[in-house]
Coordinates of C-alpha atoms in Angstrom, one line a residue:
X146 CA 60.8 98.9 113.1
X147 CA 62.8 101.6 115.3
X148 CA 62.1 99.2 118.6
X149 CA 63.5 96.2 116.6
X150 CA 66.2 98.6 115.5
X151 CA 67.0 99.3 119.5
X152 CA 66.3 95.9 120.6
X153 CA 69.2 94.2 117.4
X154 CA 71.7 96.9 118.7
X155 CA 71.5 95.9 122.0
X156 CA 72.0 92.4 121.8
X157 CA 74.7 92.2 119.4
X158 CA 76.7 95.1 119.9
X159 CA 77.6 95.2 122.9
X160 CA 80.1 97.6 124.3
X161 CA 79.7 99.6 121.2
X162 CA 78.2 102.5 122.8
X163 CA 81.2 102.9 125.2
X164 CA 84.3 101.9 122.9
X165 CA 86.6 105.1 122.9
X166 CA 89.4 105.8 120.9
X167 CA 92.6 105.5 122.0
X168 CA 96.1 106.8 121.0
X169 CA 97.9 105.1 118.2
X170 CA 100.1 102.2 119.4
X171 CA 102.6 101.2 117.2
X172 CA 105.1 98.4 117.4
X173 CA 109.2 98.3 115.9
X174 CA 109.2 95.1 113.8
X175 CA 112.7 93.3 113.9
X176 CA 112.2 90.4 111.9
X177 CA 109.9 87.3 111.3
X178 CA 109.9 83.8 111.6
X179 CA 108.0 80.8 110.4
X180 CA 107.8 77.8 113.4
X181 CA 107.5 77.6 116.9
X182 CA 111.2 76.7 117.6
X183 CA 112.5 78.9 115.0
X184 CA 110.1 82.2 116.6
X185 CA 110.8 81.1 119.9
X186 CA 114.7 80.9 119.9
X187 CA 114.9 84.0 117.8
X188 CA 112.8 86.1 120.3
X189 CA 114.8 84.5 123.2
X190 CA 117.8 86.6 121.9
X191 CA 116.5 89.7 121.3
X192 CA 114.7 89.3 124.9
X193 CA 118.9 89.2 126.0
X194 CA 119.3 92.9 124.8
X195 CA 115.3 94.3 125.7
X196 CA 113.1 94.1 128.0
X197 CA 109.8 95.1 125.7
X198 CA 110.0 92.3 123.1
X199 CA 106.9 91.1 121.8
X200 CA 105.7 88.4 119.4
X201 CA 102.3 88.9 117.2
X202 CA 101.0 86.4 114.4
X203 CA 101.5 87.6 111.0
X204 CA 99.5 85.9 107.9
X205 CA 100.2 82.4 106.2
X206 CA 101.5 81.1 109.2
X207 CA 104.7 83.8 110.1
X208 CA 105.0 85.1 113.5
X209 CA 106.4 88.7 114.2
X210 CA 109.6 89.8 116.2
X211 CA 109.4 93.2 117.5
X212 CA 109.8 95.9 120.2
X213 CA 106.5 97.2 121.7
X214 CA 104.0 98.5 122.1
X215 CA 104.5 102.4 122.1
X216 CA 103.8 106.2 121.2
X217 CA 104.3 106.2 117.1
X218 CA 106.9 109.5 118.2
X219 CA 108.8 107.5 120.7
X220 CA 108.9 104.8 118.2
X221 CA 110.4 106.5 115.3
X222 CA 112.7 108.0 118.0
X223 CA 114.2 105.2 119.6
X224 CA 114.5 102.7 115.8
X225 CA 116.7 105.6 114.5
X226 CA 118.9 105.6 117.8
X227 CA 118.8 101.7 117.5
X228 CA 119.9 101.4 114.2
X229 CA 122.4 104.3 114.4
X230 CA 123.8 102.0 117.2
X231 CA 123.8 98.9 115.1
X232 CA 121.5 96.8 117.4
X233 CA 118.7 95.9 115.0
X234 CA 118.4 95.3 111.6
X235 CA 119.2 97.4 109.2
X236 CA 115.2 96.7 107.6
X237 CA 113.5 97.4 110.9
X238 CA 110.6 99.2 111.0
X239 CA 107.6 100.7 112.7
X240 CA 104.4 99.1 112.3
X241 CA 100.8 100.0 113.5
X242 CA 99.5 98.2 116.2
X243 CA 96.0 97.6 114.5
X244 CA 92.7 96.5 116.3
X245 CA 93.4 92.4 115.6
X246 CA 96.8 92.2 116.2
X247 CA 97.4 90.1 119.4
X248 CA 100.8 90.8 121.4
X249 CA 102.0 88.2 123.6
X250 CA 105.2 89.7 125.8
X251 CA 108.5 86.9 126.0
X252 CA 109.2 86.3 129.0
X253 CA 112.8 87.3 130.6
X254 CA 114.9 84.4 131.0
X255 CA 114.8 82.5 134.1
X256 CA 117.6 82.9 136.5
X257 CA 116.7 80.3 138.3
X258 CA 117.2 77.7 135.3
X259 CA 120.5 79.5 134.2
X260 CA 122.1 79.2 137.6
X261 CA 120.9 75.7 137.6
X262 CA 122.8 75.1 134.2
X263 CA 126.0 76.7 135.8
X264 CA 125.9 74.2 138.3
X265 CA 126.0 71.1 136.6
X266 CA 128.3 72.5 134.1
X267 CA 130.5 73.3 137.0
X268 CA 129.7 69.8 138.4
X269 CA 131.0 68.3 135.3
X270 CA 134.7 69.9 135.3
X271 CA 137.2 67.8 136.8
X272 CA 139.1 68.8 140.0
X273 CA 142.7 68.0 140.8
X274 CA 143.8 66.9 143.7
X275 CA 144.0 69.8 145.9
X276 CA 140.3 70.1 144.8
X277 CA 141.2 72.7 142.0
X278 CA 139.1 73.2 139.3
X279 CA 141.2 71.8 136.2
X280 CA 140.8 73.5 132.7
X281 CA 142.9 73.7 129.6
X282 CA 143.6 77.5 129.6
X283 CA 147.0 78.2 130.4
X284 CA 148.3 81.0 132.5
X285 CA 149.6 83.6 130.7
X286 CA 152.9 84.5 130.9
X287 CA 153.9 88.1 131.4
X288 CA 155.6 87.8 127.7
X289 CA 152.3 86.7 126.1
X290 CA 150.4 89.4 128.5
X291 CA 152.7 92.0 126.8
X292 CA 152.3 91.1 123.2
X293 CA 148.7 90.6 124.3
X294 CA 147.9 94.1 125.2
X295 CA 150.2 95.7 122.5
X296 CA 148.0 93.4 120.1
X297 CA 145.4 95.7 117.7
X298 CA 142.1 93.8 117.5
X299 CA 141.7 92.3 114.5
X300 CA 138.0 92.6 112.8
X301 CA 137.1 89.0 111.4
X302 CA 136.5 88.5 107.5
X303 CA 132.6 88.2 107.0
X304 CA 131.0 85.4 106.4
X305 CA 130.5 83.9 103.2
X306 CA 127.4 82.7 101.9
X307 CA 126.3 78.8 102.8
X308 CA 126.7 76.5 100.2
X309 CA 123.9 75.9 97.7
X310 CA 121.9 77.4 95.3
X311 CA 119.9 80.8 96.0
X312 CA 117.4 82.6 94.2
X313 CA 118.6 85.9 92.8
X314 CA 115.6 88.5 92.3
X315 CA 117.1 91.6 92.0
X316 CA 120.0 93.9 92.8
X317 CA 120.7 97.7 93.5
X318 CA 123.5 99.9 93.2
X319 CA 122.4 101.6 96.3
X320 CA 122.1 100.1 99.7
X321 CA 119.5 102.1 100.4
X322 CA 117.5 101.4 97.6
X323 CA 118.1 97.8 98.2
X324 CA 116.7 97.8 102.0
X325 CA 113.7 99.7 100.4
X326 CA 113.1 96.8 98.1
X327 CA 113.9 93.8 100.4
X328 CA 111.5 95.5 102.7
X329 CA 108.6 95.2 100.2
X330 CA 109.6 91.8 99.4
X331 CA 109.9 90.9 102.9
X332 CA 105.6 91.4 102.5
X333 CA 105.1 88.2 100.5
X334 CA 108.6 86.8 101.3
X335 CA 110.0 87.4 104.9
X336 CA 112.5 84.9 104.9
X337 CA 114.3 86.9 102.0
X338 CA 117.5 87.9 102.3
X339 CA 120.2 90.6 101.1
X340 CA 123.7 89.8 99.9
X341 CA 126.6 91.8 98.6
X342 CA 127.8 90.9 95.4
X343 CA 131.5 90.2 94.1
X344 CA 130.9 93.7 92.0
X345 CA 129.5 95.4 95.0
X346 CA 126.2 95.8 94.2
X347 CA 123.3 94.4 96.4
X348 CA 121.0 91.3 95.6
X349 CA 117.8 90.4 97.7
X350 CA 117.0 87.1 97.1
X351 CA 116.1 83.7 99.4
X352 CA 118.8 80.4 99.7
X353 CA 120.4 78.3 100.2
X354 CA 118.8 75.5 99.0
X355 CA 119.2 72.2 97.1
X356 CA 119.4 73.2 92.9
X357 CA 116.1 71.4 92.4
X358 CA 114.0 73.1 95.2
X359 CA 115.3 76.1 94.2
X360 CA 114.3 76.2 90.8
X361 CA 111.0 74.8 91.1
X362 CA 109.9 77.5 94.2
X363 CA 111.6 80.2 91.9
X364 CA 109.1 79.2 88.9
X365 CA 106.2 79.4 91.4
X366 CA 106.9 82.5 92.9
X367 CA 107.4 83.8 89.3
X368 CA 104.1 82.2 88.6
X369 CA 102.0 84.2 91.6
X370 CA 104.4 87.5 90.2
X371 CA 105.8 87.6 93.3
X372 CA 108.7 88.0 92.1
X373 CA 110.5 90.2 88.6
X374 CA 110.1 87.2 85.7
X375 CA 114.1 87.3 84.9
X376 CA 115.4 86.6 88.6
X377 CA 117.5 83.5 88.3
X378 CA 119.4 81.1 90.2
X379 CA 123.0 81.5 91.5
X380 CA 125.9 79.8 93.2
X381 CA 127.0 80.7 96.6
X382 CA 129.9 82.2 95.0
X383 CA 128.2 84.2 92.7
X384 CA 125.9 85.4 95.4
X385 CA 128.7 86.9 97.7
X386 CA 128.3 88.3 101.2
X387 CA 125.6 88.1 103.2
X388 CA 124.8 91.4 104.8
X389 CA 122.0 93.1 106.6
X390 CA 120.5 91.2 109.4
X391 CA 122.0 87.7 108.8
X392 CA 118.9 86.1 107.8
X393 CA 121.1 84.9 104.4
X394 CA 123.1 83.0 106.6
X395 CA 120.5 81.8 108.5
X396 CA 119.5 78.2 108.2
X397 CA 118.0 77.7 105.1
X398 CA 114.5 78.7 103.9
X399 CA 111.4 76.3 105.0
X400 CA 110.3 75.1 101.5
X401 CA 109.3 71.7 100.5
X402 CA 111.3 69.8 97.2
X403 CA 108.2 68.9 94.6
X404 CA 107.3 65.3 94.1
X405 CA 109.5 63.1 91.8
X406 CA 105.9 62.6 89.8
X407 CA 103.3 66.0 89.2
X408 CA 100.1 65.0 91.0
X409 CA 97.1 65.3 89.2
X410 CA 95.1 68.3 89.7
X411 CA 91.8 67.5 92.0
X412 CA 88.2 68.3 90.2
X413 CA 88.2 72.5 89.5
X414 CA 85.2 72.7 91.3
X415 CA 86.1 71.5 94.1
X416 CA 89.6 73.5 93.7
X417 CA 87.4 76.6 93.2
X418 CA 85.5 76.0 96.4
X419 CA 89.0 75.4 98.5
X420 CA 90.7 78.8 96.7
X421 CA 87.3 80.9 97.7
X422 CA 87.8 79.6 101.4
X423 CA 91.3 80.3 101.4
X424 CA 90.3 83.8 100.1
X425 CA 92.2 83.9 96.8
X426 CA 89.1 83.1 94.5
X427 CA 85.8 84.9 94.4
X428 CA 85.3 83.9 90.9
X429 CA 82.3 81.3 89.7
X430 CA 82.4 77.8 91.0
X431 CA 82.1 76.4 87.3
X432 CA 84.7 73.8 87.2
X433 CA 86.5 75.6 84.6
X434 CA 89.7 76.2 83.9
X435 CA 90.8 80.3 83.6
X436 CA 92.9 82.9 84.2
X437 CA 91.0 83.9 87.5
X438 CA 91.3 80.2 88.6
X439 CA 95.2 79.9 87.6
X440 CA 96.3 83.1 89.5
X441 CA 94.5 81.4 92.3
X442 CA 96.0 78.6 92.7
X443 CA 99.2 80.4 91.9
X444 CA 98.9 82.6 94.8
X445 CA 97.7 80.1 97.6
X446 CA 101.4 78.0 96.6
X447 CA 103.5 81.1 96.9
X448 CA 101.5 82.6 100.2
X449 CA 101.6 78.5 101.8
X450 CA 104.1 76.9 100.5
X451 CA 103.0 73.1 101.1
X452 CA 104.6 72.4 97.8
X453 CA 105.4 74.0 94.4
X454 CA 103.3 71.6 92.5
X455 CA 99.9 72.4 91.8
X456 CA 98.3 69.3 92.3
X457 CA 99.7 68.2 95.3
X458 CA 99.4 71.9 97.1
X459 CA 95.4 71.5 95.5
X460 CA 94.9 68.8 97.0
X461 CA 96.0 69.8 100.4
X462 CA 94.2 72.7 100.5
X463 CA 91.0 70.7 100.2
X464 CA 92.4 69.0 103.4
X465 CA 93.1 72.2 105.1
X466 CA 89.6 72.9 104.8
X467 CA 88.1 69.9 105.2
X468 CA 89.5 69.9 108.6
X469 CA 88.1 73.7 109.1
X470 CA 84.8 72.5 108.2
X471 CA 85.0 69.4 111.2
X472 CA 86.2 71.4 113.6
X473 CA 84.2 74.7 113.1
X474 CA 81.3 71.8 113.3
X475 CA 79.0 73.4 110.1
X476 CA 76.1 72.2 109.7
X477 CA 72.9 72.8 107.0
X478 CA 70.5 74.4 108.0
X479 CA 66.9 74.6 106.4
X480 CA 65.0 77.7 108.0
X481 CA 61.5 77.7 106.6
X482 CA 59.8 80.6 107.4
X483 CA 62.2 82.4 104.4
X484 CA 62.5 78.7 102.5
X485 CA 66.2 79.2 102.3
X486 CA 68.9 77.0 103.4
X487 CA 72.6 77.4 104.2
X488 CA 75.9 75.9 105.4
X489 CA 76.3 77.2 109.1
X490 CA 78.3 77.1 112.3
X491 CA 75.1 76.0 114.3
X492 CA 77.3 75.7 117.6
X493 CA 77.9 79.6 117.3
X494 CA 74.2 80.7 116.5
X495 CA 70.6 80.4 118.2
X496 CA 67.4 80.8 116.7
X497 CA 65.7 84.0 118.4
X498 CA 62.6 84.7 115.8
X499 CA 61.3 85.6 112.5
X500 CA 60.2 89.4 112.3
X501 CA 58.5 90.7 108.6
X502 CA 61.1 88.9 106.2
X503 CA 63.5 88.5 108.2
X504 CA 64.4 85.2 110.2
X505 CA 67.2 85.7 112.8
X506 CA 69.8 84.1 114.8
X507 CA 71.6 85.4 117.2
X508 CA 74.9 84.5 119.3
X509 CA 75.0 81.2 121.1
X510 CA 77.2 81.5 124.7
X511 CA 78.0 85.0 124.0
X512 CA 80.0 83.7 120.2
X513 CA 79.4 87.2 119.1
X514 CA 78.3 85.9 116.2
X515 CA 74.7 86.4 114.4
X516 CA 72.7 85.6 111.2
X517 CA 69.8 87.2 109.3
X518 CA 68.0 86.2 106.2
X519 CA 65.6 87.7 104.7
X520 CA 63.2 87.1 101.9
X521 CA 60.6 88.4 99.9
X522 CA 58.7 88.9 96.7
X523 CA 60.9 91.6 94.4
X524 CA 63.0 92.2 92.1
X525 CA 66.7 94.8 92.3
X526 CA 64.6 98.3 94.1
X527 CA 63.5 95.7 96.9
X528 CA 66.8 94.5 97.4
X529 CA 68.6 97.6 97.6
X530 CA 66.0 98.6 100.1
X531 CA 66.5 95.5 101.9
X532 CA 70.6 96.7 102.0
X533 CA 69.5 100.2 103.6
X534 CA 67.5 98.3 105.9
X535 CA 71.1 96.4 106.8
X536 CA 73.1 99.4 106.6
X537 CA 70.7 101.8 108.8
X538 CA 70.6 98.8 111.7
X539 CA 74.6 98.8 112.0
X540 CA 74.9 95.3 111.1
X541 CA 77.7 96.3 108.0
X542 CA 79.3 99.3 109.1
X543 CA 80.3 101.3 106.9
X544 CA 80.3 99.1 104.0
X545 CA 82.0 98.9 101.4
X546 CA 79.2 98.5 98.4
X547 CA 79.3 96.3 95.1
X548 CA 76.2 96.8 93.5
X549 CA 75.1 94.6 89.9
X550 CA 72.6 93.6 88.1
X551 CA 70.4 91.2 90.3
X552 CA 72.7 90.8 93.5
X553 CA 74.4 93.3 96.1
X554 CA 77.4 92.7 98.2
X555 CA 78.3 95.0 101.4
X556 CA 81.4 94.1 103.9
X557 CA 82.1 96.6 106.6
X558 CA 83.6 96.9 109.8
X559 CA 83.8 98.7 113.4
X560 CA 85.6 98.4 116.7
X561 CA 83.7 95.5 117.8
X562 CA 82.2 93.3 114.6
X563 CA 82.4 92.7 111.2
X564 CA 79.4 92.8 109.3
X565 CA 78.9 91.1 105.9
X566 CA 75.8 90.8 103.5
X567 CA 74.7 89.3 100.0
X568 CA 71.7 90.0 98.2
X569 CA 70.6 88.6 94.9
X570 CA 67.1 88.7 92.6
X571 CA 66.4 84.8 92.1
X572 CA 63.0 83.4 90.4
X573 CA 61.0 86.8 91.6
X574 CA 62.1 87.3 95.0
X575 CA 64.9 89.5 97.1
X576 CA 66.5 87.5 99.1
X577 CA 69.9 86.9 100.9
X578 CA 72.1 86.6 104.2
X579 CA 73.9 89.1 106.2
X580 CA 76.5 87.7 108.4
X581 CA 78.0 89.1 112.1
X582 CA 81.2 88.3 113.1
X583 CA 83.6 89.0 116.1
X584 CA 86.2 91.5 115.1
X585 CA 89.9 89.9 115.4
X586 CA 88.8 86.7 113.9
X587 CA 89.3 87.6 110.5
X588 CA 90.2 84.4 108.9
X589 CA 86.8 82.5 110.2
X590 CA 84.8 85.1 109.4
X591 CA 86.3 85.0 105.5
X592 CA 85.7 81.5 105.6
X593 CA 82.5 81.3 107.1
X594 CA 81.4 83.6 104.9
X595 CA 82.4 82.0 101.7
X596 CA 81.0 78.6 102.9
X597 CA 77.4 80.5 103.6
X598 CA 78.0 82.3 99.9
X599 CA 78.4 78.8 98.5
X600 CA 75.6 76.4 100.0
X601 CA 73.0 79.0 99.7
X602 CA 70.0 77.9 98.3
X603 CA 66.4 77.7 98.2
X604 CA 65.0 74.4 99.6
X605 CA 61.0 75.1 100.0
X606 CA 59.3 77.8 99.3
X607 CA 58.9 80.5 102.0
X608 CA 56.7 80.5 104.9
X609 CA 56.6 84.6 105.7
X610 CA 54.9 85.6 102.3
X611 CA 51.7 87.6 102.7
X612 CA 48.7 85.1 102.5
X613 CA 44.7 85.0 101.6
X614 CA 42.4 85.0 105.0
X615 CA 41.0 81.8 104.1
X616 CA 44.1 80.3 104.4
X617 CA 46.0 82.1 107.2
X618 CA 47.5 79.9 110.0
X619 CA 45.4 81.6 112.6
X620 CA 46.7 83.1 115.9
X621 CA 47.4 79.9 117.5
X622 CA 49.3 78.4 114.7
X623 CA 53.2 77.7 114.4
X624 CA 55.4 78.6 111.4
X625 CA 57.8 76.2 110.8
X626 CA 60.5 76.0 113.2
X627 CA 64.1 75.9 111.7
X628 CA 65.7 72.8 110.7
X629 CA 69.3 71.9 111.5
X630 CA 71.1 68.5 109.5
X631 CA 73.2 67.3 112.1
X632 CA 75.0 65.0 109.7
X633 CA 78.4 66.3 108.8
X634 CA 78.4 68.5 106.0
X635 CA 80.4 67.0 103.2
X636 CA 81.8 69.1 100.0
X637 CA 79.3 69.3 97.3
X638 CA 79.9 65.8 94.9
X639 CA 81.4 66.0 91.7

């Protein structure tokens, strides 16, 4: 068992041995935005006033705006200076760089491109008919130059808020209390904004929008308790000033109006299937309606927002992963030397052999990814053995552990992998999966993972149980070579 220890290690882990830490990297995080154009135009302007900006995917679909990478000391440093000098928000701050998150530097503008501009903008003015460049900016008289320069500069009015209706959450006396709070709700919500109100105090909120889109998001953010459960709506006149880093004057907020009709909700089970790949369900697939399943489906419309009504966001969600399911190109698979079958990404794995009770695949192409199950006669002592076996090979690092009655779960990660295992006691045996991933593909790995949790099954009985002399397969004899459905796998019927 210690030279199959050596030999998993090996192949599966590579670079492990050598992976050194490094110091902490930490970005400044400036705002974020939600669409290529939106992201790209935004981190154009900031790229006007520094050279380090940098853009990193943030969940749900947001993308990150911020100043980076650095020393966490130089960080905290140079975001004090910045916002003592007014040149970022007010809300910025500094972020760890963690192992996952991918950086991509924007690019300084092209001077090329902008000299090209000038020219045909230059091209376009009129000349007269000494060849003069003609405009319509008088010269100045050396009156108007006078008043001119004995003229105090005159600070503009702010800007009120854009018409329409916003959603009022909470407000604060303090200012700084208030950027504290927008800040957290900037985690779940980071299009919200801050305003200042007619009274002075300061709202955080999210506008403008039409009346009726408004008040349907603002029931469904209620609904996933995103929100406090007395924020209401409000006028742009009752909302007052927009202050802070202008994102309440900003264009407004990406969110759908609901359907003129409610859809009707899609079977539960097959909801309950699409909330557990999404990662917001980890409840039983029973088809049932309950308070687990509601604050599912409540949180995957606040965190997506496809639409504030429960049936038609359902129902895309089973799209979504539909289309996850085609283009990961999962397949069953029917391994018979444990008699156990699964929903698999075939095009990431290879067979490589069955060793004791264990039957195992490792990475196709160099995917990084692998996949062990195991079997065997037992009850809940051999599967917790079968867990130390899992823990002691490094294939869940340091795991966290949920142990019950009859089935074991352990998820655990290190700098290069992410491990993940289920165990449970079914009809007298130990049996179960453990899953290796790539580190920095998170969302796969969740999903993956939930689509092997949910196919597993038993589909023959298993080939690797001890058996009588007289009816051994003999030295020259094959056990059953895995079996892959190459069909597409469809979701399980009604």
């Amino acid at each position: 068992m210690r030279r199959f220890h050596w030999m998993l290690m090996a192949a599966w882990l590579p670079g492990a041995a050598l992976a050194q830490a490094q110091d902490a990297q930490v970005v400044i995080r400036i705002e974020a935005k939600r669409g290529e154009a939106a992201t790209a135009q935004a981190a154009e302007g900031w790229r006007n006033q520094f050279e380090d900006v940098v853009t990193f995917p943030l969940a749900r679909g947001w993308t990150g705006i911020g100043l980076g990478p650095m020393p966490a000391d130089q960080a905290a440093a140079r975001l004090e200076q910045l916002k003592a000098e007014g040149k970022v928000p007010a809300d910025s701050f500094v972020a760890p760089q963690e192992a996952d998150m991918v950086l991509t530097t924007v690019a300084a503008p092209d001077p090329a491109a902008a000299t090209a501009a000038a020219a045909t903008d230059a091209a376009e003015i009129p000349a007269d008919a000494a060849g003069q460049a003609v405009t319509d900016t008088p010269e100045p008289s050396a009156e108007s130059a006078t008043d001119t320069d004995q003229t105090p500069a005159v600070t503009p009015p702010p800007a009120a808020a854009v018409p329409g209706s916003y959603m009022r959450f909470e407000s604060f006396q303090d200012r700084a209390a208030a950027d504290a709070a927008l800040e957290t709700l900037r985690q779940n919500i980071p299009d919200a904004g801050m305003w200042e109100l007619p009274s002075g105090r300061f709202a955080i909120g999210l506008g403008p929008l039409a009346e009726d889109v408004a008040a349907a998001w603002l029931v469904a953010f209620k609904a996933a308790e995103l929100v406090p459960g007395d924020a209401f709506l409000a006028s742009d006149a009752e909302i007052g000033i927009p202050v802070g880093d202008g994102a309440a004057a900003a264009a407004a907020p990406d969110l759908p109006a609901p359907p003129a009709e409610p859809a009707e909700l899609p079977p539960l089970d097959q909801v309950q299937r699409a909330l557990r790949w999404a990662g917001y369900y980890d409840g039983t697939i029973d088809g049932k309606s309950g308070p687990q399943t509601r604050a599912a489906i409540n949180a995957e419309i606040a965190a997506e927002r496809l639409s504030p009504d429960a049936g038609t966001a359902m129902a895309r969600l089973i799209e979504r992963r539909a289309a996850w399911r085609d283009e990961m190109g999962l397949s069953q698979l029917d391994d018979a030397y444990t008699g156990l079958s699964a929903v698999v990404p075939m095009d990431r794995l290879a067979f490589d052999r069955n060793e004791r009770v264990l039957s195992i695949y490792g990475p196709r192409d160099g995917s990084g990814a692998a996949l062990i199950l195991f079997s065997q006669p037992g009850g809940q002592q051999e599967l917790i053995d079968l867990s130390g076996l899992v823990i002691a090979l490094g294939w869940v690092p340091q795991p966290r552990r949920e142990v019950q009655p009859g089935a074991i779960t352990l998820h655990g990660r290190n700098a290069t992998h992410i491990g993940h295992a289920e165990g449970r006691v079914r009809d007298g045996r130990a049996e179960g999966f453990v899953l290796i991933w790539p580190i920095g593909d998170e969302a796969n790995q969740g999903r993956v993972a939930a689509e092997l949790s949910d196919s597993f099954t038993r589909f023959a009985p298993a080939e690797n149980d001890p058996r009588p002399a007289s009816t051994s397969t003999g030295a020259g004899s094959a056990i059953g070579a895995p079996q892959v459905v190459t069909d597409p796998v469809q979701p399980p019927a009604d």
